[in-house]
Amino acid sequence: MTQTATLDRPAKTRTSYPPLGLCLGFGVGTSGISILLNTVSVYFPALMATVLGVDPAVAGTLVMLSKVYDAFADVAIGAWSDKVRARLGRRPFLLAGALVSFVSLLMIFLAPPMGETALIAWMAVGLVIYSTGYSLFNVPYLAMPSEITSNNAERLKLISFRTAFIGIGQLTALAISAWLIQAGGGGRSGYIVMGCVMAVLALVTMLGSWWGTRGARSDAPVGAPHRLSAADFRSLLENRPLFVLLGAKLCQYVAFGVLMPITLLFLLNVMSVGYTGMIHQSVVQNGAVFASMPVWMRIGRRIGKRNAYLLAQAIMIPAVLTWYWADATTGYPGIWWRSAVFGFASGGALLMSTSMLPDVIEFDRLKNGVERGGVFASLYSVNEKLGFAIGALVLGWGLSVAGYVATKNGALVEQSARTISALYAIKTTVPAVMLLTGAALLLFYDLDEPKLEALRADKG
């Protein structure tokens, strides 16, 4: 990516930038990330508990430990990409991440037959490789919007493509994966088919972003390199908008980290609609995410990103709680409307929260003159991994303590009343509480466009 301190195009063309080709090239990468994240988050626990016969607590612990490793990897990769940016841009990391991620999906879902101890060790290594590939791609990728443009409306446009492609990636990872598992026989063979197809799709879309952003220019100067000094860390800790955003996002990620894997188990054991229900839920929910982008862009411009984020949270919370009244008699219409409402709201939350990150990065660059967009993106990514790790741990240990009976080859058994109650609680109460906590934290976020404009003017 060629780096320039200013844009050499007429002011009258500002509102047309970034162009459609760049928006598509940037956005498609998040489909690969979404395929990677959702396939592992949703189907790894189900693979372990319903196909390989491993206690859900083991799966949750493996995911949590891989995320602990990931926290260190994210920060290291973020700082590394900041140093590389001035010479080569961040795109080489996208290429490396795509290749490593491809290998990791094959390793996780095509695990050869082996004893339980060897299987657990194999999956632990596979999850570390998965985490490394995810970090190599996602951390530099998240830092790029703050460098491509400094205009608020343009950033919102760029991130809206990313959010729309999240919906496409989730639809692919959830609905098409469920169909592939069914078409492949429903057991181990189904997961092998699904793993191969998802690995290829993740690779193609991530490579598409690496190629599609080759002409991107930078609308931000390169600041001084971030140093491991007390002064740099002190200025980082003084960035209040960053930590408020991270706190709110952590709560959201814990909620999503619980909701994503619990949904399939809930549909299997409570609603008795299984993988077919997962297809219906995914198509409607992610279709709503995609369709909601023009609406949320208009809302964000009208009332500001933070207030739009709060509105999205206010819709998501009751949407989650409505699953209390879902059971085997609910039928597909009940799945459709719940999924549509939640998809619409989650689209807004994803768009606003992600578009706030470039603002926080620019705020830091303007205020402190330090180049650490990669560090900020790594903290954001660590936050995501931590939230999903906590979610996986809550799910795994919650079901284990409640007596969930693990099975092999896709077989199902009637779970106890205690286990069913735990499935309801994990599906509704836990995510609702986390979303409410995140909304409360957002009330303390005070970085808006006028504040950024004042800083830009002050810096000349």
Tab-separated table of C-alpha atoms in Angstrom:
chain	number	residue	atom	x	y	z
A	1	MET	CA	0.000	0.000	0.000
A	2	THR	CA	1.511	3.255	-1.101
A	3	GLN	CA	1.796	5.742	1.741
A	4	THR	CA	1.239	9.466	1.220
A	5	ALA	CA	0.674	12.208	3.739
A	6	THR	CA	-2.017	13.982	1.745
A	7	LEU	CA	-4.539	13.172	-0.951
A	8	ASP	CA	-3.754	14.702	-4.359
A	9	ARG	CA	-7.318	14.865	-5.653
A	10	PRO	CA	-9.709	17.825	-5.902
A	11	ALA	CA	-11.778	18.638	-2.851
A	12	LYS	CA	-14.998	18.264	-4.819
A	13	THR	CA	-14.342	14.529	-5.235
A	14	ARG	CA	-13.890	13.856	-1.532
A	15	THR	CA	-17.359	12.423	-0.966
A	16	SER	CA	-16.870	9.788	-3.714
A	17	TYR	CA	-13.800	8.323	-2.024
A	18	PRO	CA	-13.246	5.506	-1.166
A	19	PRO	CA	-14.350	4.123	-4.574
A	20	LEU	CA	-16.634	1.115	-4.921
A	21	GLY	CA	-13.829	-1.198	-6.020
A	22	LEU	CA	-11.787	-0.449	-2.907
A	23	CYS	CA	-14.840	-0.790	-0.661
A	24	LEU	CA	-15.554	-4.221	-2.147
A	25	GLY	CA	-11.894	-5.225	-2.020
A	26	PHE	CA	-11.599	-4.210	1.599
A	27	GLY	CA	-14.989	-5.560	2.672
A	28	VAL	CA	-14.645	-9.048	1.195
A	29	GLY	CA	-11.792	-9.836	3.562
A	30	THR	CA	-14.125	-9.816	6.514
A	31	SER	CA	-16.148	-12.620	4.905
A	32	GLY	CA	-13.043	-14.781	5.216
A	33	ILE	CA	-12.524	-13.713	8.822
A	34	SER	CA	-16.209	-14.292	9.544
A	35	ILE	CA	-16.099	-17.758	7.969
A	36	LEU	CA	-13.035	-18.559	10.056
A	37	LEU	CA	-14.466	-17.225	13.324
A	38	ASN	CA	-18.018	-18.536	12.993
A	39	THR	CA	-17.092	-21.973	11.682
A	40	VAL	CA	-14.782	-22.614	14.629
A	41	SER	CA	-16.896	-20.832	17.267
A	42	VAL	CA	-20.150	-22.582	16.330
A	43	TYR	CA	-19.119	-25.966	14.991
A	44	PHE	CA	-16.018	-26.822	17.019
A	45	PRO	CA	-18.016	-27.277	20.274
A	46	ALA	CA	-20.680	-29.254	18.393
A	47	LEU	CA	-18.000	-31.383	16.694
A	48	MET	CA	-16.413	-32.224	20.033
A	49	ALA	CA	-19.686	-32.832	21.941
A	50	THR	CA	-21.878	-34.549	19.318
A	51	VAL	CA	-19.399	-36.217	16.928
A	52	LEU	CA	-16.160	-36.942	18.773
A	53	GLY	CA	-17.740	-37.641	22.191
A	54	VAL	CA	-15.624	-35.145	24.161
A	55	ASP	CA	-16.962	-33.313	27.234
A	56	PRO	CA	-18.093	-29.732	26.347
A	57	ALA	CA	-15.911	-28.412	29.179
A	58	VAL	CA	-12.815	-29.706	27.372
A	59	ALA	CA	-13.772	-27.913	24.154
A	60	GLY	CA	-14.431	-24.689	26.061
A	61	THR	CA	-11.118	-24.917	27.895
A	62	LEU	CA	-9.195	-25.526	24.657
A	63	VAL	CA	-10.759	-22.454	23.064
A	64	MET	CA	-10.029	-20.357	26.139
A	65	LEU	CA	-6.362	-21.411	26.264
A	66	SER	CA	-5.902	-20.678	22.566
A	67	LYS	CA	-7.269	-17.186	23.170
A	68	VAL	CA	-4.759	-16.594	25.978
A	69	TYR	CA	-2.007	-17.350	23.473
A	70	ASP	CA	-3.816	-15.133	20.982
A	71	ALA	CA	-3.652	-12.116	23.273
A	72	PHE	CA	0.147	-12.115	23.081
A	73	ALA	CA	0.143	-12.869	19.345
A	74	ASP	CA	-2.224	-9.980	18.590
A	75	VAL	CA	-0.133	-7.370	20.367
A	76	ALA	CA	3.111	-8.610	18.815
A	77	ILE	CA	1.610	-8.672	15.314
A	78	GLY	CA	0.025	-5.236	15.797
A	79	ALA	CA	3.329	-3.632	16.826
A	80	TRP	CA	5.129	-5.463	14.004
A	81	SER	CA	2.654	-4.218	11.395
A	82	ASP	CA	3.103	-0.633	12.636
A	83	LYS	CA	6.844	-0.895	11.944
A	84	VAL	CA	6.336	-2.534	8.552
A	85	ARG	CA	3.631	-0.059	7.477
A	86	ALA	CA	5.991	2.756	6.465
A	87	ARG	CA	7.858	0.523	3.990
A	88	LEU	CA	5.430	-2.120	2.732
A	89	GLY	CA	2.018	-1.243	4.143
A	90	ARG	CA	-0.039	-3.822	6.018
A	91	ARG	CA	-1.056	-6.003	3.049
A	92	PRO	CA	1.731	-8.639	3.405
A	93	PHE	CA	0.131	-9.648	6.708
A	94	LEU	CA	-3.174	-10.248	4.935
A	95	LEU	CA	-1.504	-12.708	2.572
A	96	ALA	CA	0.238	-14.609	5.373
A	97	GLY	CA	-2.935	-14.725	7.451
A	98	ALA	CA	-4.956	-16.169	4.571
A	99	LEU	CA	-2.533	-19.052	4.031
A	100	VAL	CA	-2.147	-19.945	7.725
A	101	SER	CA	-5.919	-19.785	8.288
A	102	PHE	CA	-6.530	-22.202	5.405
A	103	VAL	CA	-4.220	-24.769	7.002
A	104	SER	CA	-5.834	-24.373	10.427
A	105	LEU	CA	-9.392	-25.117	9.267
A	106	LEU	CA	-8.234	-28.281	7.531
A	107	MET	CA	-6.411	-29.384	10.655
A	108	ILE	CA	-9.368	-28.811	12.998
A	109	PHE	CA	-12.153	-30.357	10.922
A	110	LEU	CA	-10.140	-33.113	9.223
A	111	ALA	CA	-8.563	-34.518	12.382
A	112	PRO	CA	-7.622	-38.183	11.802
A	113	PRO	CA	-9.022	-40.939	14.079
A	114	MET	CA	-7.021	-41.161	17.316
A	115	GLY	CA	-7.395	-41.650	21.053
A	116	GLU	CA	-8.963	-38.933	23.182
A	117	THR	CA	-5.693	-37.663	24.676
A	118	ALA	CA	-4.025	-37.448	21.260
A	119	LEU	CA	-7.166	-35.814	19.827
A	120	ILE	CA	-7.156	-33.121	22.505
A	121	ALA	CA	-3.462	-32.395	21.813
A	122	TRP	CA	-4.142	-32.257	18.051
A	123	MET	CA	-7.008	-29.811	18.521
A	124	ALA	CA	-4.922	-27.655	20.863
A	125	VAL	CA	-2.237	-27.258	18.178
A	126	GLY	CA	-4.882	-26.674	15.501
A	127	LEU	CA	-6.488	-23.914	17.553
A	128	VAL	CA	-3.114	-22.196	18.065
A	129	ILE	CA	-2.490	-22.239	14.303
A	130	TYR	CA	-6.038	-20.944	13.765
A	131	SER	CA	-5.448	-18.120	16.245
A	132	THR	CA	-2.160	-17.182	14.580
A	133	GLY	CA	-3.698	-17.001	11.109
A	134	TYR	CA	-6.645	-15.005	12.400
A	135	SER	CA	-4.331	-12.484	14.074
A	136	LEU	CA	-1.998	-12.150	11.083
A	137	PHE	CA	-4.924	-11.128	8.909
A	138	ASN	CA	-7.348	-9.388	11.234
A	139	VAL	CA	-5.105	-7.080	13.269
A	140	PRO	CA	-3.515	-5.212	10.306
A	141	TYR	CA	-6.874	-5.353	8.499
A	142	LEU	CA	-8.631	-3.510	11.340
A	143	ALA	CA	-5.957	-0.773	11.325
A	144	MET	CA	-6.346	0.016	7.617
A	145	PRO	CA	-9.586	2.122	7.615
A	146	SER	CA	-8.037	4.834	9.818
A	147	GLU	CA	-5.264	5.172	7.232
A	148	ILE	CA	-7.322	4.949	4.035
A	149	THR	CA	-9.453	8.010	4.894
A	150	SER	CA	-9.906	10.524	7.714
A	151	ASN	CA	-13.404	11.593	6.635
A	152	ASN	CA	-16.187	10.409	8.969
A	153	ALA	CA	-18.750	9.700	6.230
A	154	GLU	CA	-16.159	7.890	4.133
A	155	ARG	CA	-15.132	5.720	7.058
A	156	LEU	CA	-18.756	4.852	7.702
A	157	LYS	CA	-19.148	3.896	4.041
A	158	LEU	CA	-16.001	1.747	4.077
A	159	ILE	CA	-16.965	-0.016	7.313
A	160	SER	CA	-20.541	-0.558	6.059
A	161	PHE	CA	-19.123	-2.776	3.298
A	162	ARG	CA	-17.129	-4.655	5.910
A	163	THR	CA	-20.244	-5.177	8.031
A	164	ALA	CA	-22.309	-6.294	5.031
A	165	PHE	CA	-19.639	-8.854	4.205
A	166	ILE	CA	-19.766	-10.041	7.828
A	167	GLY	CA	-23.380	-10.978	7.130
A	168	ILE	CA	-22.348	-12.822	3.973
A	169	GLY	CA	-19.537	-14.601	5.830
A	170	GLN	CA	-21.807	-15.591	8.707
A	171	LEU	CA	-24.445	-16.841	6.292
A	172	THR	CA	-21.796	-18.934	4.561
A	173	ALA	CA	-20.273	-20.232	7.782
A	174	LEU	CA	-23.564	-21.055	9.482
A	175	ALA	CA	-26.226	-21.882	6.891
A	176	ILE	CA	-24.050	-23.403	4.172
A	177	SER	CA	-21.942	-25.222	6.768
A	178	ALA	CA	-25.063	-26.767	8.291
A	179	TRP	CA	-26.250	-27.857	4.849
A	180	LEU	CA	-22.836	-29.333	4.026
A	181	ILE	CA	-22.762	-31.296	7.285
A	182	GLN	CA	-26.197	-32.719	6.506
A	183	ALA	CA	-25.275	-33.458	2.877
A	184	GLY	CA	-22.078	-35.174	4.015
A	185	GLY	CA	-23.913	-37.572	6.306
A	186	GLY	CA	-24.312	-35.557	9.496
A	187	GLY	CA	-21.435	-37.148	11.435
A	188	ARG	CA	-17.671	-37.103	11.026
A	189	SER	CA	-17.871	-37.307	7.228
A	190	GLY	CA	-20.192	-34.290	7.163
A	191	TYR	CA	-17.752	-32.224	9.191
A	192	ILE	CA	-14.899	-33.222	6.874
A	193	VAL	CA	-16.855	-32.023	3.824
A	194	MET	CA	-17.797	-28.814	5.576
A	195	GLY	CA	-14.221	-28.168	6.774
A	196	CYS	CA	-12.761	-28.547	3.280
A	197	VAL	CA	-15.281	-26.205	1.665
A	198	MET	CA	-15.022	-23.546	4.390
A	199	ALA	CA	-11.217	-23.630	4.274
A	200	VAL	CA	-11.256	-22.921	0.534
A	201	LEU	CA	-13.879	-20.168	0.830
A	202	ALA	CA	-11.968	-18.477	3.662
A	203	LEU	CA	-8.758	-18.595	1.628
A	204	VAL	CA	-10.369	-17.166	-1.525
A	205	THR	CA	-12.107	-14.261	0.236
A	206	MET	CA	-9.065	-13.324	2.338
A	207	LEU	CA	-6.854	-13.402	-0.743
A	208	GLY	CA	-9.509	-11.277	-2.466
A	209	SER	CA	-9.013	-8.580	0.151
A	210	TRP	CA	-5.226	-8.779	-0.111
A	211	TRP	CA	-5.523	-8.248	-3.870
A	212	GLY	CA	-8.457	-5.806	-3.753
A	213	THR	CA	-6.684	-3.300	-1.484
A	214	ARG	CA	-3.515	-3.113	-3.589
A	215	GLY	CA	-4.419	0.378	-4.888
A	216	ALA	CA	-5.427	1.865	-1.528
A	217	ARG	CA	-3.815	5.195	-0.621
A	218	SER	CA	-3.334	6.545	2.844
A	219	ASP	CA	-5.139	9.644	4.054
A	220	ALA	CA	-3.071	9.743	7.246
A	221	PRO	CA	0.579	10.595	7.820
A	222	VAL	CA	2.821	8.036	9.451
A	223	GLY	CA	3.454	8.997	13.053
A	224	ALA	CA	6.543	8.276	15.125
A	225	PRO	CA	7.028	4.537	15.809
A	226	HIS	CA	5.496	3.249	19.003
A	227	ARG	CA	8.174	2.514	21.579
A	228	LEU	CA	8.059	0.289	24.625
A	229	SER	CA	8.589	3.313	26.858
A	230	ALA	CA	6.827	4.519	29.964
A	231	ALA	CA	5.753	7.731	28.217
A	232	ASP	CA	4.145	5.864	25.318
A	233	PHE	CA	2.290	3.505	27.614
A	234	ARG	CA	1.170	6.398	29.813
A	235	SER	CA	-0.280	8.233	26.822
A	236	LEU	CA	-1.968	5.009	25.717
A	237	LEU	CA	-3.632	4.561	29.106
A	238	GLU	CA	-4.864	8.160	28.968
A	239	ASN	CA	-6.921	7.409	25.837
A	240	ARG	CA	-10.322	7.204	27.532
A	241	PRO	CA	-12.393	6.662	24.360
A	242	LEU	CA	-10.296	3.589	23.537
A	243	PHE	CA	-10.900	1.864	26.847
A	244	VAL	CA	-14.587	2.735	26.985
A	245	LEU	CA	-14.989	1.273	23.503
A	246	LEU	CA	-12.981	-1.818	24.451
A	247	GLY	CA	-15.117	-2.354	27.556
A	248	ALA	CA	-18.372	-2.072	25.634
A	249	LYS	CA	-17.092	-4.332	22.879
A	250	LEU	CA	-15.858	-6.935	25.372
A	251	CYS	CA	-19.374	-7.211	26.764
A	252	GLN	CA	-20.764	-7.534	23.241
A	253	TYR	CA	-18.204	-10.190	22.318
A	254	VAL	CA	-18.966	-12.239	25.432
A	255	ALA	CA	-22.655	-12.103	24.474
A	256	PHE	CA	-21.882	-13.186	20.901
A	257	GLY	CA	-19.367	-15.759	22.161
A	258	VAL	CA	-22.177	-17.398	24.112
A	259	LEU	CA	-24.901	-16.969	21.495
A	260	MET	CA	-23.033	-18.371	18.513
A	261	PRO	CA	-22.164	-21.845	19.855
A	262	ILE	CA	-25.277	-22.227	22.039
A	263	THR	CA	-27.644	-21.645	19.114
A	264	LEU	CA	-26.976	-24.961	17.369
A	265	LEU	CA	-27.165	-26.931	20.625
A	266	PHE	CA	-30.389	-25.072	21.524
A	267	LEU	CA	-31.931	-25.840	18.137
A	268	LEU	CA	-30.914	-29.497	18.434
A	269	ASN	CA	-31.915	-30.184	22.027
A	270	VAL	CA	-34.716	-27.707	22.795
A	271	MET	CA	-36.471	-26.886	19.532
A	272	SER	CA	-35.766	-30.231	17.780
A	273	VAL	CA	-35.074	-28.581	14.401
A	274	GLY	CA	-31.323	-29.274	14.302
A	275	TYR	CA	-29.210	-28.255	11.329
A	276	THR	CA	-32.257	-27.350	9.252
A	277	GLY	CA	-33.230	-24.836	11.911
A	278	MET	CA	-29.688	-23.491	11.835
A	279	ILE	CA	-30.017	-22.898	8.101
A	280	HIS	CA	-33.304	-20.990	8.560
A	281	GLN	CA	-31.926	-18.943	11.451
A	282	SER	CA	-28.707	-18.064	9.627
A	283	VAL	CA	-30.342	-17.100	6.330
A	284	VAL	CA	-32.827	-14.740	7.965
A	285	GLN	CA	-30.468	-13.240	10.549
A	286	ASN	CA	-27.603	-12.546	8.178
A	287	GLY	CA	-29.933	-11.396	5.436
A	288	ALA	CA	-31.175	-8.823	7.937
A	289	VAL	CA	-27.584	-7.776	8.748
A	290	PHE	CA	-26.878	-7.208	5.052
A	291	ALA	CA	-30.141	-5.368	4.376
A	292	SER	CA	-29.789	-3.130	7.443
A	293	MET	CA	-26.626	-1.339	6.312
A	294	PRO	CA	-28.260	1.578	4.432
A	295	VAL	CA	-30.616	2.138	7.368
A	296	TRP	CA	-27.858	2.150	9.977
A	297	MET	CA	-25.627	4.397	7.878
A	298	ARG	CA	-28.437	6.954	7.772
A	299	ILE	CA	-29.100	6.578	11.503
A	300	GLY	CA	-25.388	6.932	12.313
A	301	ARG	CA	-25.077	10.130	10.311
A	302	ARG	CA	-28.227	11.537	11.871
A	303	ILE	CA	-27.695	10.801	15.585
A	304	GLY	CA	-23.986	9.921	15.772
A	305	LYS	CA	-22.195	6.590	16.073
A	306	ARG	CA	-22.426	6.210	19.841
A	307	ASN	CA	-26.161	6.896	19.990
A	308	ALA	CA	-26.786	4.573	17.045
A	309	TYR	CA	-24.767	1.892	18.847
A	310	LEU	CA	-26.913	2.367	21.963
A	311	LEU	CA	-30.076	2.092	19.873
A	312	ALA	CA	-28.854	-1.181	18.381
A	313	GLN	CA	-28.149	-2.544	21.874
A	314	ALA	CA	-31.618	-1.502	23.016
A	315	ILE	CA	-33.140	-3.617	20.233
A	316	MET	CA	-30.836	-6.615	20.694
A	317	ILE	CA	-31.522	-7.145	24.394
A	318	PRO	CA	-35.282	-7.856	24.150
A	319	ALA	CA	-34.672	-9.835	20.945
A	320	VAL	CA	-32.378	-12.180	22.892
A	321	LEU	CA	-34.830	-12.536	25.776
A	322	THR	CA	-37.687	-13.631	23.479
A	323	TRP	CA	-36.011	-17.059	23.148
A	324	TYR	CA	-37.319	-17.785	26.669
A	325	TRP	CA	-40.665	-18.527	24.998
A	326	ALA	CA	-39.273	-20.785	22.254
A	327	ASP	CA	-39.630	-24.573	22.373
A	328	ALA	CA	-40.316	-27.563	20.117
A	329	THR	CA	-43.784	-26.194	19.261
A	330	THR	CA	-42.554	-22.753	18.114
A	331	GLY	CA	-42.097	-23.541	14.427
A	332	TYR	CA	-40.027	-21.778	11.794
A	333	PRO	CA	-41.976	-18.454	11.795
A	334	GLY	CA	-40.891	-18.018	15.421
A	335	ILE	CA	-37.276	-18.533	14.379
A	336	TRP	CA	-37.650	-16.169	11.423
A	337	TRP	CA	-38.938	-13.081	13.234
A	338	ARG	CA	-36.544	-13.457	16.175
A	339	SER	CA	-33.617	-13.851	13.787
A	340	ALA	CA	-34.701	-10.878	11.670
A	341	VAL	CA	-34.943	-8.503	14.632
A	342	PHE	CA	-31.641	-9.639	16.121
A	343	GLY	CA	-29.907	-9.509	12.718
A	344	PHE	CA	-31.082	-5.951	12.103
A	345	ALA	CA	-29.866	-4.807	15.525
A	346	SER	CA	-26.561	-6.689	15.451
A	347	GLY	CA	-25.816	-5.157	12.040
A	348	GLY	CA	-26.058	-1.713	13.605
A	349	ALA	CA	-23.922	-2.690	16.593
A	350	LEU	CA	-21.208	-4.170	14.393
A	351	LEU	CA	-21.169	-1.200	12.012
A	352	MET	CA	-21.048	1.483	14.683
A	353	SER	CA	-18.553	-0.203	16.989
A	354	THR	CA	-16.107	-1.011	14.182
A	355	SER	CA	-16.395	2.465	12.639
A	356	MET	CA	-15.550	3.964	16.038
A	357	LEU	CA	-12.151	2.198	16.093
A	358	PRO	CA	-10.598	4.322	13.273
A	359	ASP	CA	-11.793	7.433	15.119
A	360	VAL	CA	-10.016	6.301	18.291
A	361	ILE	CA	-6.838	5.516	16.317
A	362	GLU	CA	-6.876	8.927	14.654
A	363	PHE	CA	-7.578	10.642	17.982
A	364	ASP	CA	-4.453	9.037	19.417
A	365	ARG	CA	-2.331	9.890	16.358
A	366	LEU	CA	-3.449	13.538	16.406
A	367	LYS	CA	-3.043	13.921	20.141
A	368	ASN	CA	0.248	12.062	20.665
A	369	GLY	CA	1.876	11.897	17.197
A	370	VAL	CA	2.582	8.185	17.633
A	371	GLU	CA	1.922	5.494	15.013
A	372	ARG	CA	0.187	2.600	16.766
A	373	GLY	CA	-2.873	1.812	14.714
A	374	GLY	CA	-1.703	-1.800	14.679
A	375	VAL	CA	-1.374	-1.788	18.465
A	376	PHE	CA	-4.909	-0.401	18.811
A	377	ALA	CA	-6.232	-2.933	16.324
A	378	SER	CA	-4.463	-5.685	18.257
A	379	LEU	CA	-6.115	-4.572	21.504
A	380	TYR	CA	-9.459	-4.592	19.695
A	381	SER	CA	-8.724	-8.074	18.367
A	382	VAL	CA	-7.561	-9.317	21.779
A	383	ASN	CA	-10.843	-8.003	23.128
A	384	GLU	CA	-12.738	-10.043	20.563
A	385	LYS	CA	-10.787	-13.220	21.340
A	386	LEU	CA	-11.158	-12.699	25.089
A	387	GLY	CA	-14.913	-12.205	24.741
A	388	PHE	CA	-15.328	-15.341	22.641
A	389	ALA	CA	-13.057	-17.277	25.014
A	390	ILE	CA	-15.165	-16.260	28.011
A	391	GLY	CA	-18.291	-17.155	26.054
A	392	ALA	CA	-16.910	-20.590	25.145
A	393	LEU	CA	-15.872	-21.193	28.744
A	394	VAL	CA	-19.294	-20.194	30.093
A	395	LEU	CA	-20.986	-22.459	27.555
A	396	GLY	CA	-18.694	-25.457	28.028
A	397	TRP	CA	-18.536	-25.474	31.799
A	398	GLY	CA	-22.160	-24.382	32.205
A	399	LEU	CA	-23.408	-27.350	30.190
A	400	SER	CA	-20.924	-29.716	31.805
A	401	VAL	CA	-22.017	-28.743	35.315
A	402	ALA	CA	-25.650	-29.046	34.214
A	403	GLY	CA	-24.981	-32.630	33.100
A	404	TYR	CA	-24.971	-32.314	29.303
A	405	VAL	CA	-24.516	-35.796	27.797
A	406	ALA	CA	-21.900	-35.794	25.006
A	407	THR	CA	-22.476	-38.170	22.062
A	408	LYS	CA	-20.694	-39.512	18.976
A	409	ASN	CA	-21.407	-39.528	15.227
A	410	GLY	CA	-24.134	-36.895	15.457
A	411	ALA	CA	-26.443	-38.944	17.674
A	412	LEU	CA	-28.762	-37.130	20.115
A	413	VAL	CA	-30.073	-38.232	23.487
A	414	GLU	CA	-32.792	-36.720	25.644
A	415	GLN	CA	-31.111	-34.251	27.981
A	416	SER	CA	-32.212	-33.763	31.589
A	417	ALA	CA	-34.532	-30.968	32.706
A	418	ARG	CA	-31.556	-29.373	34.458
A	419	THR	CA	-29.577	-29.338	31.211
A	420	ILE	CA	-32.500	-27.858	29.268
A	421	SER	CA	-32.802	-25.090	31.876
A	422	ALA	CA	-29.091	-24.376	31.461
A	423	LEU	CA	-29.514	-24.165	27.675
A	424	TYR	CA	-32.283	-21.563	28.145
A	425	ALA	CA	-30.226	-19.528	30.621
A	426	ILE	CA	-27.098	-19.516	28.455
A	427	LYS	CA	-29.139	-18.627	25.359
A	428	THR	CA	-30.979	-15.702	26.974
A	429	THR	CA	-29.955	-14.401	30.394
A	430	VAL	CA	-26.174	-14.401	30.004
A	431	PRO	CA	-26.042	-12.492	26.678
A	432	ALA	CA	-28.791	-10.070	27.750
A	433	VAL	CA	-26.882	-9.122	30.915
A	434	MET	CA	-23.648	-8.639	28.969
A	435	LEU	CA	-25.312	-6.451	26.323
A	436	LEU	CA	-26.919	-4.311	29.018
A	437	THR	CA	-23.554	-3.857	30.749
A	438	GLY	CA	-21.934	-2.840	27.452
A	439	ALA	CA	-24.652	-0.267	26.808
A	440	ALA	CA	-24.064	1.241	30.246
A	441	LEU	CA	-20.347	1.611	29.504
A	442	LEU	CA	-21.076	3.331	26.193
A	443	LEU	CA	-22.666	6.229	28.051
A	444	PHE	CA	-19.112	7.321	28.984
A	445	TYR	CA	-17.857	7.452	25.366
A	446	ASP	CA	-17.403	11.123	24.378
A	447	LEU	CA	-15.399	11.095	21.101
A	448	ASP	CA	-17.414	12.512	18.207
A	449	GLU	CA	-16.757	14.125	14.828
A	450	PRO	CA	-16.653	17.771	16.121
A	451	LYS	CA	-13.995	16.783	18.637
A	452	LEU	CA	-11.911	15.132	15.918
A	453	GLU	CA	-12.354	18.112	13.586
A	454	ALA	CA	-11.125	20.446	16.300
A	455	LEU	CA	-8.005	18.323	16.761
A	456	ARG	CA	-7.378	18.189	13.008
A	457	ALA	CA	-7.660	21.979	12.770
A	458	ASP	CA	-5.342	22.399	15.748
A	459	LYS	CA	-2.711	20.233	14.079
A	460	GLY	CA	-2.903	22.345	10.951
